[in-house]
Amino acid sequence: MTTLNERDAMICRACGNEERASEGYPCVKCGTFICVICNLRGVVTCRACAKDEVPASK
Ligand SMILES: [Zn+2]
Ligand SMILES: [Zn+2]
């Protein structure tokens, strides 16, 4: 039988999805888990840090 219960799963702090920790990235500010899907979309900070961040030059 195959064990699908991976201990590797973590909750992404940007989108809230449960994704593989080994495929994710840490938040550039606090180091919490960000999934690879968010990272591909250009999200490099968790929701809390993004909220904290003031939209600068644009
Ligand atoms: Zn995510
Ligand atoms: Zn963060």
Tab-separated table of N, CA and C and ligand atoms in Angstrom:
chain	number	residue	atom	x	y	z
A	1	MET	N	0.832	-1.218	0.000
A	1	MET	CA	0.000	0.000	0.000
A	1	MET	C	0.860	1.259	0.000
A	2	THR	N	0.327	2.275	-0.582
A	2	THR	CA	1.082	3.526	-0.629
A	2	THR	C	0.669	4.452	0.505
A	3	THR	N	1.635	5.014	1.121
A	3	THR	CA	1.361	5.943	2.212
A	3	THR	C	1.339	7.368	1.669
A	4	LEU	N	0.137	7.933	1.636
A	4	LEU	CA	0.003	9.300	1.124
A	4	LEU	C	0.087	10.328	2.252
A	5	ASN	N	0.197	9.808	3.429
A	5	ASN	CA	0.262	10.704	4.582
A	5	ASN	C	1.679	11.233	4.754
A	6	GLU	N	1.996	12.242	3.974
A	6	GLU	CA	3.345	12.785	3.994
A	6	GLU	C	3.541	13.756	5.149
A	7	ARG	N	4.635	13.550	5.838
A	7	ARG	CA	4.947	14.452	6.966
A	7	ARG	C	5.536	15.752	6.442
A	8	ASP	N	5.735	15.775	5.163
A	8	ASP	CA	6.399	16.874	4.478
A	8	ASP	C	5.500	18.095	4.282
A	9	ALA	N	4.197	17.902	4.412
A	9	ALA	CA	3.246	18.970	4.116
A	9	ALA	C	3.273	20.095	5.140
A	10	MET	N	3.212	21.315	4.608
A	10	MET	CA	3.155	22.492	5.465
A	10	MET	C	2.101	23.445	4.920
A	11	ILE	N	1.547	24.272	5.782
A	11	ILE	CA	0.565	25.263	5.343
A	11	ILE	C	1.295	26.503	4.849
A	12	CYS	N	1.007	26.880	3.620
A	12	CYS	CA	1.580	28.096	3.058
A	12	CYS	C	0.979	29.309	3.752
A	13	ARG	N	1.821	30.215	4.200
A	13	ARG	CA	1.345	31.394	4.933
A	13	ARG	C	0.927	32.539	4.016
A	14	ALA	N	0.991	32.295	2.737
A	14	ALA	CA	0.540	33.313	1.789
A	14	ALA	C	-0.839	32.962	1.229
A	15	CYS	N	-1.039	31.726	0.816
A	15	CYS	CA	-2.312	31.336	0.204
A	15	CYS	C	-3.124	30.404	1.096
A	16	GLY	N	-2.501	29.835	2.104
A	16	GLY	CA	-3.218	28.980	3.038
A	16	GLY	C	-3.351	27.537	2.598
A	17	ASN	N	-2.818	27.201	1.455
A	17	ASN	CA	-2.872	25.825	0.977
A	17	ASN	C	-1.816	24.959	1.661
A	18	GLU	N	-2.122	23.693	1.715
A	18	GLU	CA	-1.143	22.768	2.256
A	18	GLU	C	-0.298	22.241	1.115
A	19	GLU	N	0.967	22.545	1.158
A	19	GLU	CA	1.872	22.145	0.086
A	19	GLU	C	3.106	21.477	0.667
A	20	ARG	N	3.887	20.892	-0.211
A	20	ARG	CA	5.107	20.221	0.220
A	20	ARG	C	6.165	21.203	0.698
A	21	ALA	N	6.629	20.966	1.871
A	21	ALA	CA	7.650	21.832	2.453
A	21	ALA	C	8.937	21.811	1.638
A	22	SER	N	9.248	20.656	1.096
A	22	SER	CA	10.489	20.499	0.340
A	22	SER	C	10.466	21.253	-0.984
A	23	GLU	N	9.247	21.612	-1.425
A	23	GLU	CA	9.138	22.337	-2.699
A	23	GLU	C	8.858	23.821	-2.490
A	24	GLY	N	8.736	24.227	-1.247
A	24	GLY	CA	8.419	25.618	-0.965
A	24	GLY	C	9.661	26.453	-0.696
A	25	TYR	N	9.405	27.691	-0.311
A	25	TYR	CA	10.482	28.632	-0.023
A	25	TYR	C	10.156	29.368	1.267
A	26	PRO	N	11.161	29.850	1.973
A	26	PRO	CA	10.878	30.630	3.161
A	26	PRO	C	10.524	32.074	2.817
A	27	CYS	N	9.672	32.671	3.632
A	27	CYS	CA	9.376	34.100	3.518
A	27	CYS	C	10.675	34.885	3.686
A	28	VAL	N	10.887	35.865	2.817
A	28	VAL	CA	12.147	36.615	2.863
A	28	VAL	C	12.279	37.453	4.133
A	29	LYS	N	11.161	37.701	4.784
A	29	LYS	CA	11.186	38.525	5.989
A	29	LYS	C	11.240	37.713	7.267
A	30	CYS	N	10.354	36.752	7.398
A	30	CYS	CA	10.266	36.026	8.671
A	30	CYS	C	10.658	34.563	8.554
A	31	GLY	N	10.817	34.081	7.325
A	31	GLY	CA	11.286	32.715	7.140
A	31	GLY	C	10.215	31.650	7.226
A	32	THR	N	8.955	32.066	7.314
A	32	THR	CA	7.873	31.086	7.356
A	32	THR	C	7.650	30.475	5.976
A	33	PHE	N	6.894	29.398	5.951
A	33	PHE	CA	6.763	28.645	4.704
A	33	PHE	C	5.875	29.335	3.657
A	34	ILE	N	6.398	29.451	2.454
A	34	ILE	CA	5.651	29.907	1.285
A	34	ILE	C	5.735	28.800	0.240
A	35	CYS	N	4.583	28.400	-0.306
A	35	CYS	CA	4.599	27.290	-1.256
A	35	CYS	C	5.177	27.717	-2.614
A	36	VAL	N	5.541	26.731	-3.399
A	36	VAL	CA	6.181	26.978	-4.689
A	36	VAL	C	5.232	27.681	-5.666
A	37	ILE	N	3.946	27.445	-5.512
A	37	ILE	CA	2.951	28.080	-6.392
A	37	ILE	C	2.941	29.588	-6.178
A	38	CYS	N	2.950	29.996	-4.932
A	38	CYS	CA	3.013	31.420	-4.618
A	38	CYS	C	4.333	32.007	-5.103
A	39	ASN	N	5.376	31.274	-4.909
A	39	ASN	CA	6.701	31.744	-5.314
A	39	ASN	C	6.762	31.982	-6.807
A	40	LEU	N	6.127	31.113	-7.562
A	40	LEU	CA	6.091	31.263	-9.017
A	40	LEU	C	5.289	32.497	-9.430
A	41	ARG	N	4.345	32.861	-8.570
A	41	ARG	CA	3.542	34.054	-8.847
A	41	ARG	C	4.228	35.333	-8.351
A	42	GLY	N	5.413	35.167	-7.845
A	42	GLY	CA	6.178	36.328	-7.416
A	42	GLY	C	5.974	36.695	-5.965
A	43	VAL	N	5.265	35.836	-5.233
A	43	VAL	CA	5.054	36.075	-3.807
A	43	VAL	C	6.262	35.561	-3.036
A	44	VAL	N	6.941	36.454	-2.360
A	44	VAL	CA	8.125	36.049	-1.611
A	44	VAL	C	7.982	36.316	-0.113
A	45	THR	N	6.838	36.869	0.264
A	45	THR	CA	6.589	37.092	1.688
A	45	THR	C	5.260	36.465	2.087
A	46	CYS	N	5.128	36.103	3.341
A	46	CYS	CA	3.865	35.580	3.846
A	46	CYS	C	2.837	36.715	3.917
A	47	ARG	N	1.604	36.339	4.174
A	47	ARG	CA	0.524	37.328	4.173
A	47	ARG	C	0.733	38.420	5.218
A	48	ALA	N	1.216	37.999	6.371
A	48	ALA	CA	1.453	38.942	7.457
A	48	ALA	C	2.520	39.968	7.086
A	49	CYS	N	3.583	39.504	6.484
A	49	CYS	CA	4.668	40.396	6.078
A	49	CYS	C	4.235	41.274	4.908
A	50	ALA	N	3.473	40.724	3.981
A	50	ALA	CA	3.000	41.499	2.833
A	50	ALA	C	2.078	42.621	3.269
A	51	LYS	N	1.299	42.341	4.291
A	51	LYS	CA	0.379	43.326	4.842
A	51	LYS	C	1.137	44.466	5.491
A	52	ASP	N	2.210	44.067	6.134
A	52	ASP	CA	3.054	44.997	6.862
A	52	ASP	C	3.819	45.903	5.919
A	53	GLU	N	4.011	45.388	4.732
A	53	GLU	CA	4.842	46.081	3.765
A	53	GLU	C	4.109	47.260	3.106
A	54	VAL	N	4.734	48.389	3.088
A	54	VAL	CA	4.150	49.559	2.457
A	54	VAL	C	4.458	49.529	0.969
A	55	PRO	N	3.432	49.629	0.145
A	55	PRO	CA	3.665	49.627	-1.306
A	55	PRO	C	4.536	50.805	-1.720
A	56	ALA	N	5.754	50.498	-1.988
A	56	ALA	CA	6.737	51.533	-2.285
A	56	ALA	C	6.691	51.937	-3.763
A	57	SER	N	7.780	52.423	-4.236
A	57	SER	CA	7.928	52.954	-5.584
A	57	SER	C	7.274	52.116	-6.670
A	58	LYS	N	6.279	52.693	-7.307
A	58	LYS	CA	5.698	52.036	-8.469
A	58	LYS	C	4.832	53.022	-9.242
B	1	ZN	ZN	0.952	29.450	-1.341
B	2	ZN	ZN	6.721	36.528	6.640
